[in-house]
Amino acid sequence: MQAFTYDAPTSLSQALSQLAAAGDTGRLLAGGTDLIIQMRAGVKQPGVIIDAKTIPELQGCTFSAQDGLRLGASYPCCKFIEDATMQQHYPGLVEAAGLIGSDQILSRASVGGNLCNGSPAADTPPVLIALGASCHIAGPNGERDVAAEEFVTGPGETVLGPDEILVDIRIPAPQGQTADCYQRFIPRNEMDIAVVGVGSCVALDGDTCTAARIGLGAVAPTQLFAEEASVYLVGKPLTDENIARAAELAQGIARPISDMRGTAEFRTHLVGVLTRRTLKQAGDRARAKA
Ligand SMILES: Cc1cc2nc3c(=O)[nH]c(=O)nc-3n(C[C@H](O)[C@H](O)[C@H](O)COP(=O)(O)OP(=O)(O)OC[C@H]3O[C@@H](n4cnc5c(N)ncnc54)[C@H](O)[C@@H]3O)c2cc1C
């Protein structure tokens, strides 16, 4: 690992100044569970490390029935998944965040870091897409919001400029009978990356689906919003038949590769299976809120 300097800013404005001064060599360090491994491998060689855990604006996790969730970008996954309010309102995001590595990894890793790392197989982005999350970004020219499905632009690439910081992730409050779900397929029981991951969120009025969003992971260079499949369900009862059609539509947008974890054909099959399962489970959770 090459030498670097370490800064521990105590405010967002200080962090932005330090990042600007570092030029192209600056990097945020949230949990470091991706970054430090990449530095050791020589894939990334930052000259200046800026500690995201010491920036108060990037911490915390708050929910209100009016504004929904504000999740600080570097807030540790272990605290997020243990929070009873998060488990109640965003069970699918808790499922996804809880899959990241072991207890040790979860104690450092953050949902923001998972997103900023830009891996097509990352677990939280599909369910963030399903939840209609927006990514709040700060930079030298002010603040902006980017939809979760637009945040990752390619493997290891995001919309963030070198002088920008993901501050927090914002998710609308679930209205009425709304619930989410995340499932992935991995070749062994734990500590592996998704062969395919699917996040679904549905809102029900009685039997009728009033809103739906489906996010797909590990089947394209970026996570995908399965928009046609999501729109198809709206206004229809959430029956097995309609779920099956939505799953077919989701399969239609998958552009997977074949690699040692699975063939493109297998991954496309998994999109169908996991879309059906997550829609059904999200539906069951939503019905339970009646
Ligand atoms: C053993 C092991 C198992 C793992 N299992 C999984 C798994 O099952 N599923 C999964 O999805 N991932 C897994 N990972 C990968 C990793 O733990 C996650 O991607 C984690 O969420 C990264 O979060 P972090 O806070 O550690 O990010 P970091 O490593 O600190 O940062 C990741 C990248 O994002 C940038 N960054 C971080 N925060 C910000 C910010 N606020 N603004 C701008 N840029 C930022 C960093 O500069 C870096 O480039 C695993 C890793 C290990 C080591």
CSV table of N, CA, C and O and ligand atoms in Angstrom, one decimal, residues 27-38 44 52 58 73 77 99-102 105 108-114 116-117 121-124 160 164-167 184 191-193, ligand 1:
chain,number,residue,atom,x,y,z
A,27,ARG,N,-9.9,10.7,-1.5
A,27,ARG,CA,-10.9,9.6,-1.4
A,27,ARG,C,-11.6,9.6,-0.1
A,27,ARG,O,-10.9,9.7,1.0
A,28,LEU,N,-12.9,9.5,0.0
A,28,LEU,CA,-13.6,9.3,1.2
A,28,LEU,C,-13.4,7.9,1.7
A,28,LEU,O,-13.3,6.9,0.9
A,29,LEU,N,-13.2,7.7,3.0
A,29,LEU,CA,-13.1,6.4,3.7
A,29,LEU,C,-14.4,6.3,4.6
A,29,LEU,O,-14.4,7.0,5.6
A,30,ALA,N,-15.3,5.4,4.2
A,30,ALA,CA,-16.5,5.2,5.1
A,30,ALA,C,-16.1,4.1,6.1
A,30,ALA,O,-15.4,4.3,7.1
A,31,GLY,N,-16.5,2.8,5.7
A,31,GLY,CA,-16.1,1.7,6.5
A,31,GLY,C,-14.7,1.2,6.1
A,31,GLY,O,-14.0,0.5,6.8
A,32,GLY,N,-14.4,1.5,4.8
A,32,GLY,CA,-13.1,1.0,4.3
A,32,GLY,C,-13.1,-0.5,3.9
A,32,GLY,O,-12.1,-1.0,3.5
A,33,THR,N,-14.3,-1.1,3.9
A,33,THR,CA,-14.3,-2.6,3.7
A,33,THR,C,-14.2,-2.9,2.2
A,33,THR,O,-13.9,-4.0,1.8
A,34,ASP,N,-14.4,-1.9,1.3
A,34,ASP,CA,-14.1,-2.0,-0.1
A,34,ASP,C,-12.7,-1.3,-0.3
A,34,ASP,O,-11.8,-1.8,-0.9
A,35,LEU,N,-12.7,-0.1,0.2
A,35,LEU,CA,-11.5,0.8,-0.2
A,35,LEU,C,-10.2,0.2,0.2
A,35,LEU,O,-9.2,0.2,-0.5
A,36,ILE,N,-10.1,-0.2,1.5
A,36,ILE,CA,-8.8,-0.7,2.0
A,36,ILE,C,-8.3,-1.9,1.2
A,36,ILE,O,-7.1,-2.1,0.9
A,37,ILE,N,-9.3,-2.8,0.9
A,37,ILE,CA,-8.9,-4.0,0.1
A,37,ILE,C,-8.4,-3.6,-1.3
A,37,ILE,O,-7.4,-4.1,-1.8
A,38,GLN,N,-9.1,-2.6,-1.9
A,38,GLN,CA,-8.6,-2.1,-3.2
A,38,GLN,C,-7.3,-1.4,-3.1
A,38,GLN,O,-6.4,-1.5,-4.0
A,44,LYS,N,-6.7,1.0,-6.2
A,44,LYS,CA,-6.8,2.4,-5.9
A,44,LYS,C,-5.7,2.9,-5.1
A,44,LYS,O,-5.3,2.1,-4.1
A,52,ALA,N,-14.9,9.6,6.4
A,52,ALA,CA,-16.3,9.9,6.3
A,52,ALA,C,-17.0,9.7,7.7
A,52,ALA,O,-18.1,10.2,7.9
A,58,LEU,N,-22.9,13.0,7.8
A,58,LEU,CA,-22.9,11.7,7.1
A,58,LEU,C,-23.3,10.6,8.1
A,58,LEU,O,-23.3,9.4,7.7
A,73,ALA,N,-24.7,8.7,5.0
A,73,ALA,CA,-24.0,7.9,4.0
A,73,ALA,C,-23.0,6.9,4.6
A,73,ALA,O,-22.8,5.8,4.1
A,77,CYS,N,-23.8,-0.2,8.9
A,77,CYS,CA,-24.9,-1.2,8.6
A,77,CYS,C,-25.4,-1.9,9.9
A,77,CYS,O,-26.6,-2.1,10.0
A,99,LEU,N,-26.9,-8.4,4.7
A,99,LEU,CA,-26.2,-9.5,4.0
A,99,LEU,C,-24.7,-9.1,3.8
A,99,LEU,O,-23.9,-10.0,3.3
A,100,ILE,N,-24.3,-7.9,4.1
A,100,ILE,CA,-23.0,-7.4,3.7
A,100,ILE,C,-21.9,-8.1,4.7
A,100,ILE,O,-21.8,-7.6,5.8
A,101,GLY,N,-21.3,-9.1,4.2
A,101,GLY,CA,-20.1,-9.7,4.9
A,101,GLY,C,-20.6,-10.3,6.3
A,101,GLY,O,-21.7,-10.7,6.5
A,102,SER,N,-19.6,-10.3,7.2
A,102,SER,CA,-19.8,-10.8,8.5
A,102,SER,C,-20.1,-9.7,9.5
A,102,SER,O,-20.2,-8.6,9.2
A,105,ILE,N,-17.5,-7.0,9.3
A,105,ILE,CA,-17.7,-6.1,8.2
A,105,ILE,C,-18.8,-5.2,8.4
A,105,ILE,O,-18.7,-4.0,8.2
A,108,ARG,N,-18.4,-1.9,10.3
A,108,ARG,CA,-17.8,-0.8,9.6
A,108,ARG,C,-18.5,-0.3,8.4
A,108,ARG,O,-18.6,0.9,8.0
A,109,ALA,N,-19.0,-1.3,7.6
A,109,ALA,CA,-19.5,-1.0,6.3
A,109,ALA,C,-20.8,-0.1,6.3
A,109,ALA,O,-21.5,-0.2,7.3
A,110,SER,N,-21.0,0.6,5.3
A,110,SER,CA,-22.1,1.5,5.2
A,110,SER,C,-22.9,1.3,3.9
A,110,SER,O,-22.4,0.8,2.9
A,111,VAL,N,-24.2,1.7,4.0
A,111,VAL,CA,-25.0,1.6,2.7
A,111,VAL,C,-24.4,2.6,1.7
A,111,VAL,O,-24.4,2.3,0.5
A,112,GLY,N,-24.0,3.8,2.2
A,112,GLY,CA,-23.5,4.8,1.3
A,112,GLY,C,-22.2,4.3,0.6
A,112,GLY,O,-22.0,4.5,-0.6
A,113,GLY,N,-21.3,3.6,1.3
A,113,GLY,CA,-20.1,3.0,0.7
A,113,GLY,C,-20.5,1.9,-0.3
A,113,GLY,O,-19.8,1.8,-1.3
A,114,ASN,N,-21.5,1.1,0.0
A,114,ASN,CA,-21.9,0.1,-0.9
A,114,ASN,C,-22.4,0.7,-2.2
A,114,ASN,O,-22.0,0.1,-3.3
A,116,CYS,N,-21.5,3.9,-3.3
A,116,CYS,CA,-20.4,4.6,-4.0
A,116,CYS,C,-19.3,3.7,-4.6
A,116,CYS,O,-18.6,4.1,-5.5
A,117,ASN,N,-19.2,2.5,-4.1
A,117,ASN,CA,-18.2,1.6,-4.6
A,117,ASN,C,-18.6,1.2,-6.1
A,117,ASN,O,-17.7,0.8,-6.8
A,121,ALA,N,-22.8,-5.9,-8.5
A,121,ALA,CA,-23.4,-7.0,-7.7
A,121,ALA,C,-23.7,-6.6,-6.2
A,121,ALA,O,-24.1,-7.4,-5.4
A,122,ALA,N,-23.5,-5.3,-5.9
A,122,ALA,CA,-23.8,-4.8,-4.5
A,122,ALA,C,-25.2,-5.1,-4.1
A,122,ALA,O,-26.1,-5.0,-5.0
A,123,ASP,N,-25.4,-5.3,-2.9
A,123,ASP,CA,-26.7,-5.8,-2.4
A,123,ASP,C,-27.7,-4.7,-2.1
A,123,ASP,O,-28.9,-4.9,-2.3
A,124,THR,N,-27.3,-3.5,-1.7
A,124,THR,CA,-28.3,-2.5,-1.3
A,124,THR,C,-28.9,-1.7,-2.5
A,124,THR,O,-30.1,-1.4,-2.4
A,160,LEU,N,-20.8,10.6,-9.0
A,160,LEU,CA,-20.0,11.6,-8.2
A,160,LEU,C,-18.8,12.1,-8.9
A,160,LEU,O,-18.0,11.4,-9.5
A,164,GLU,N,-17.0,15.6,-5.0
A,164,GLU,CA,-18.3,15.5,-4.5
A,164,GLU,C,-18.4,14.4,-3.4
A,164,GLU,O,-17.7,13.4,-3.5
A,165,ILE,N,-19.4,14.6,-2.5
A,165,ILE,CA,-19.6,13.6,-1.4
A,165,ILE,C,-21.0,13.2,-1.3
A,165,ILE,O,-21.9,14.1,-1.4
A,166,LEU,N,-21.3,11.9,-1.2
A,166,LEU,CA,-22.6,11.5,-0.9
A,166,LEU,C,-22.9,11.7,0.5
A,166,LEU,O,-22.2,11.2,1.4
A,167,VAL,N,-23.9,12.6,0.8
A,167,VAL,CA,-24.2,13.0,2.2
A,167,VAL,C,-25.1,12.0,2.9
A,167,VAL,O,-24.9,11.5,4.0
A,184,ARG,N,-31.3,-12.4,-2.7
A,184,ARG,CA,-30.3,-12.7,-3.7
A,184,ARG,C,-30.0,-14.2,-3.8
A,184,ARG,O,-30.4,-14.9,-2.8
A,191,MET,N,-21.3,-14.8,2.9
A,191,MET,CA,-20.0,-14.2,2.6
A,191,MET,C,-19.6,-14.4,1.1
A,191,MET,O,-18.6,-14.9,0.7
A,192,ASP,N,-20.6,-14.2,0.2
A,192,ASP,CA,-20.3,-14.2,-1.2
A,192,ASP,C,-21.1,-13.1,-1.9
A,192,ASP,O,-21.9,-12.5,-1.3
A,193,ILE,N,-20.7,-12.8,-3.1
A,193,ILE,CA,-21.4,-11.7,-3.8
A,193,ILE,C,-22.6,-12.3,-4.6
A,193,ILE,O,-22.6,-13.4,-5.0
B,1,LIG,C1,-15.5,-10.2,3.6
B,1,LIG,C2,-16.4,-9.2,2.8
B,1,LIG,C3,-17.7,-9.5,2.5
B,1,LIG,C4,-18.5,-8.6,1.7
B,1,LIG,N1,-19.7,-9.0,1.4
B,1,LIG,C5,-20.5,-8.2,0.7
B,1,LIG,C6,-21.8,-8.6,0.4
B,1,LIG,O1,-22.3,-9.7,0.7
B,1,LIG,N2,-22.6,-7.7,-0.3
B,1,LIG,C7,-22.1,-6.5,-0.7
B,1,LIG,O2,-22.9,-5.7,-1.4
B,1,LIG,N3,-20.9,-6.1,-0.4
B,1,LIG,C8,-20.1,-6.9,0.3
B,1,LIG,N4,-18.8,-6.5,0.6
B,1,LIG,C9,-18.3,-5.2,0.1
B,1,LIG,C10,-18.3,-4.1,1.1
B,1,LIG,O3,-18.3,-4.5,2.4
B,1,LIG,C11,-19.6,-3.2,0.9
B,1,LIG,O4,-19.6,-2.7,-0.5
B,1,LIG,C12,-19.7,-2.0,1.9
B,1,LIG,O5,-21.1,-1.6,1.9
B,1,LIG,C13,-18.8,-0.9,1.6
B,1,LIG,O6,-19.1,0.1,2.5
B,1,LIG,P1,-17.9,0.9,3.2
B,1,LIG,O7,-18.5,1.9,4.2
B,1,LIG,O8,-16.9,0.0,3.8
B,1,LIG,O9,-17.3,1.7,2.0
B,1,LIG,P2,-15.7,2.1,1.7
B,1,LIG,O10,-14.9,0.9,1.5
B,1,LIG,O11,-15.3,3.1,2.8
B,1,LIG,O12,-15.9,3.0,0.4
B,1,LIG,C14,-16.3,2.4,-0.8
B,1,LIG,C15,-16.0,3.4,-1.9
B,1,LIG,O13,-17.0,4.5,-1.8
B,1,LIG,C16,-16.3,5.7,-1.6
B,1,LIG,N5,-17.2,6.4,-0.7
B,1,LIG,C17,-17.6,5.9,0.5
B,1,LIG,N6,-18.4,6.8,1.1
B,1,LIG,C18,-18.5,7.9,0.3
B,1,LIG,C19,-19.2,9.1,0.4
B,1,LIG,N7,-20.0,9.4,1.4
B,1,LIG,N8,-19.1,9.9,-0.7
B,1,LIG,C20,-18.3,9.7,-1.7
B,1,LIG,N9,-17.6,8.5,-1.8
B,1,LIG,C21,-17.7,7.6,-0.8
B,1,LIG,C22,-14.9,5.4,-1.1
B,1,LIG,O14,-14.0,6.4,-1.4
B,1,LIG,C23,-14.7,4.1,-1.9
B,1,LIG,O15,-14.3,4.3,-3.2
B,1,LIG,C24,-18.0,-7.4,1.3
B,1,LIG,C25,-16.6,-7.0,1.7
B,1,LIG,C26,-15.9,-7.9,2.4
B,1,LIG,C27,-14.5,-7.5,2.7
